[in-house]
Short mmCIF file of C-alpha atoms in Angstrom, two decimals:
data_model
loop_
_atom_site.label_atom_id
_atom_site.label_comp_id
_atom_site.label_asym_id
_atom_site.label_seq_id
_atom_site.Cartn_x
_atom_site.Cartn_y
_atom_site.Cartn_z
CA MET A 1 3.31 -7.87 21.80
CA SER A 2 3.77 -8.03 17.81
CA ARG A 3 0.23 -8.11 17.26
CA ILE A 4 -0.65 -5.23 19.56
CA LEU A 5 2.09 -3.47 16.94
CA PHE A 6 1.45 -5.02 13.99
CA PRO A 7 -2.42 -5.87 13.47
CA LYS A 8 -2.79 -8.90 12.03
CA ASP A 9 -5.23 -7.38 9.18
CA PHE A 10 -2.85 -4.48 8.36
CA ARG A 11 -1.39 -7.35 6.13
CA TYR A 12 -3.80 -6.89 3.65
CA ILE A 13 -2.73 -2.61 2.97
CA ILE A 14 1.00 -4.03 2.50
CA GLY A 15 0.16 -6.57 -0.60
CA ALA A 16 -2.41 -3.76 -1.72
CA SER A 17 0.74 -1.36 -1.29
CA LEU A 18 2.93 -3.91 -2.80
CA ILE A 19 0.34 -4.55 -5.66
CA MET A 20 0.16 -0.99 -6.36
CA ILE A 21 4.00 -0.64 -6.80
CA GLY A 22 3.89 -3.67 -8.97
CA CYS A 23 0.98 -2.04 -11.57
CA MET A 24 3.46 0.83 -11.52
CA LEU A 25 6.79 -1.02 -12.46
CA LEU A 26 3.57 -2.05 -15.83
CA GLY A 27 3.36 1.10 -16.67
CA PHE A 28 6.63 2.05 -16.19
CA ILE A 29 7.82 -0.83 -19.10
CA GLY A 30 5.02 0.59 -21.48
CA VAL A 31 1.79 -1.86 -20.19
CA PRO A 32 -1.14 0.67 -20.79
CA ILE A 33 -2.72 0.09 -16.57
CA GLU A 34 -4.21 3.33 -17.27
CA ARG A 35 -7.10 1.01 -18.36
CA LEU A 36 -7.61 -0.27 -15.00
CA GLY A 37 -9.26 3.40 -13.82
CA ILE A 38 -12.20 5.01 -13.88
CA VAL A 39 -14.07 6.86 -16.65
CA ALA A 40 -17.37 7.60 -15.45
CA LEU A 41 -20.29 5.75 -17.13
CA GLU A 42 -18.02 4.02 -19.63
CA GLU A 43 -18.68 0.69 -19.36
CA ASP A 44 -15.03 -0.31 -21.18
CA TYR A 45 -14.13 0.94 -17.61
CA LEU A 46 -16.07 -0.57 -15.10
CA ILE A 47 -13.68 -2.87 -14.27
CA GLY A 48 -11.58 0.20 -12.53
CA ILE A 49 -14.41 -0.06 -10.20
CA VAL A 50 -11.59 -2.52 -8.33
CA THR A 51 -8.81 -1.99 -10.37
CA ALA A 52 -8.74 1.26 -10.03
CA PRO A 53 -7.19 2.67 -6.01
CA PHE A 54 -4.18 0.16 -7.59
CA VAL A 55 -3.31 2.27 -10.47
CA HIS A 56 -1.47 5.46 -9.96
CA GLY A 57 -0.54 8.01 -12.49
CA SER A 58 3.30 8.77 -10.82
CA TRP A 59 5.50 7.73 -7.88
CA SER A 60 4.91 10.78 -6.39
CA HIS A 61 0.87 10.09 -6.43
CA LEU A 62 2.02 6.81 -5.67
CA SER A 63 4.20 7.55 -2.28
CA GLY A 64 1.86 10.64 -1.08
CA ASN A 65 -1.13 7.85 -1.69
CA LEU A 66 0.77 4.83 0.32
CA ILE A 67 1.73 7.28 2.92
CA GLY A 68 -2.28 8.14 4.12
CA LEU A 69 -2.70 4.42 3.13
CA TRP A 70 -0.46 3.11 5.64
CA ILE A 71 -1.36 5.61 8.64
CA CYS A 72 -5.15 5.14 8.16
CA GLY A 73 -5.18 1.32 7.17
CA TYR A 74 -3.23 0.59 10.03
CA ILE A 75 -5.27 2.20 12.75
CA ALA A 76 -8.56 1.01 10.39
CA SER A 77 -7.24 -2.38 10.52
CA ARG A 78 -7.25 -2.67 14.00
CA GLN A 79 -11.00 -2.16 13.82
CA PRO A 80 -13.56 -5.34 14.06
CA LYS A 81 -14.46 -6.00 10.83
CA PHE A 82 -11.75 -4.30 8.58
CA LYS A 83 -11.29 -7.00 5.05
CA ARG A 84 -15.44 -6.49 5.14
CA VAL A 85 -15.48 -2.55 5.40
CA SER A 86 -12.24 -2.42 3.56
CA VAL A 87 -14.09 -4.14 0.06
CA ALA A 88 -17.09 -2.40 0.31
CA ILE A 89 -15.35 0.89 0.42
CA VAL A 90 -13.22 0.14 -2.22
CA ILE A 91 -16.78 -0.95 -4.12
CA MET A 92 -18.70 1.86 -2.79
CA THR A 93 -16.31 4.55 -3.86
CA GLY A 94 -15.71 2.89 -7.16
CA ALA A 95 -19.59 2.29 -8.30
CA LEU A 96 -20.14 6.34 -7.25
CA VAL A 97 -17.23 7.41 -8.87
CA TRP A 98 -17.97 5.29 -12.06
CA LEU A 99 -22.02 6.68 -11.93
CA PHE A 100 -21.35 10.55 -10.62
CA ALA A 101 -18.03 11.64 -11.12
CA GLY A 102 -16.81 14.00 -13.89
CA ASP A 103 -14.58 14.10 -16.83
CA GLY A 104 -11.14 11.69 -16.66
CA ASN A 105 -9.65 8.85 -15.64
CA HIS A 106 -10.24 8.52 -11.59
CA ILE A 107 -6.74 6.42 -10.51
CA GLY A 108 -5.27 6.41 -7.22
CA SER A 109 -5.94 4.96 -3.59
CA SER A 110 -6.68 8.38 -2.02
CA GLY A 111 -10.61 6.73 -2.33
CA VAL A 112 -9.68 4.45 0.02
CA VAL A 113 -7.99 6.47 1.83
CA MET A 114 -10.57 8.64 2.94
CA GLY A 115 -12.73 5.56 2.95
CA TYR A 116 -10.67 5.01 5.85
CA TYR A 117 -10.65 8.26 7.22
CA GLY A 118 -14.38 8.04 7.19
CA TYR A 119 -14.90 5.00 8.74
CA LEU A 120 -12.28 6.34 11.86
CA SER A 121 -14.42 9.03 12.12
CA GLY A 122 -17.93 7.45 11.29
CA VAL A 123 -16.31 5.14 14.41
CA ALA A 124 -15.86 7.68 16.92
CA VAL A 125 -19.47 9.32 16.39
CA PHE A 126 -21.83 6.28 15.69
CA GLN A 127 -20.46 3.55 18.61
CA ARG A 128 -18.78 6.26 21.22
CA HIS A 129 -16.73 3.74 22.50
CA LEU A 130 -13.37 4.75 23.87
CA THR A 131 -10.93 2.60 21.32
CA GLY A 132 -12.65 4.66 18.34
CA ILE A 133 -12.24 7.62 19.57
CA ILE A 134 -9.00 6.94 20.42
CA SER A 135 -8.25 5.34 17.11
CA LEU A 136 -9.10 8.93 15.61
CA ILE A 137 -7.16 11.00 18.49
CA ALA A 138 -4.34 8.33 17.33
CA LEU A 139 -5.39 9.79 13.21
CA ALA A 140 -4.99 12.64 13.81
CA ILE A 141 -1.98 12.67 15.71
CA LEU A 142 0.21 11.17 12.90
CA THR A 143 -1.34 12.42 9.89
CA TYR A 144 -0.09 15.77 11.45
CA LEU A 145 3.19 14.48 11.89
CA ALA A 146 3.69 13.32 8.17
CA ASN A 147 2.28 16.44 7.29
CA ILE A 148 -1.33 15.08 5.97
CA ASN A 149 -4.05 17.55 5.89
CA LEU A 150 -7.07 14.71 5.63
CA PHE A 151 -9.63 17.24 5.95
CA GLY A 152 -8.38 19.68 3.85
CA THR A 153 -7.58 16.96 1.20
CA LEU A 154 -11.68 15.82 1.82
CA PHE A 155 -11.91 19.38 -0.15
CA ASN A 156 -9.04 19.89 -2.79
CA PHE A 157 -11.03 21.10 -6.11
CA SER A 158 -7.43 21.00 -8.00
CA GLU A 159 -7.84 20.29 -11.53
CA ASN A 160 -5.90 17.05 -11.72
CA ILE A 161 -7.80 16.06 -8.26
CA SER A 162 -10.11 13.37 -7.95
CA THR A 163 -12.57 14.98 -5.92
CA GLU A 164 -15.05 12.79 -6.57
CA SER A 165 -12.77 9.56 -4.78
CA HIS A 166 -11.96 11.59 -1.87
CA LEU A 167 -16.03 12.95 -0.89
CA PHE A 168 -17.58 8.99 -2.02
CA GLY A 169 -14.73 7.41 -0.16
CA PHE A 170 -15.29 9.57 2.99
CA LEU A 171 -19.03 9.36 2.46
CA SER A 172 -18.66 5.43 2.02
CA GLY A 173 -16.68 4.79 4.89
CA LEU A 174 -19.37 7.13 7.35
CA LEU A 175 -22.01 5.02 5.78
CA LEU A 176 -19.99 1.55 6.55
CA ALA A 177 -19.71 2.88 10.30
CA TYR A 178 -23.43 4.27 10.24
CA ALA A 179 -24.29 0.46 9.10
CA ILE A 180 -22.33 -1.97 11.86
CA ARG A 181 -22.63 0.22 14.87
CA SER A 182 -23.46 -1.50 18.17
#
């Protein structure tokens, strides 16, 4: 019964969340964690391809991303190949942001959240099995109840938003769903 409610792979989302909170605490005491973000085409920020999702600019930024991560991550963790898909989303999204993003330091886990959104959407469309469709419906219901508009977030061009992370994350998830379709 506990595996039904708490998928085994969801522990990785919990672990990542704890690392994000730890990074916020380090930043709070003065550790320059912003150096772990992504600045496009800057070699000193290549590490950000894998570290940027763990770094957030404020507690509200972190809490907003955690809610989306827990919802999308919970549903995605119920899918096959979750670990591989997660690593691929982080690397693909980060690499695309590093290569093509605009100015600024791109931080936060919203690219991963949007990657899961793209992946779950792609699973429903490309694999066309009942589990994928139910997962996408559950995602829509849960994000509605949490007052999160993932589709609207995808096209948010506000000044302090990394639209590139959102778009590249979503595209990475879609591509992965297409690549591993059965």
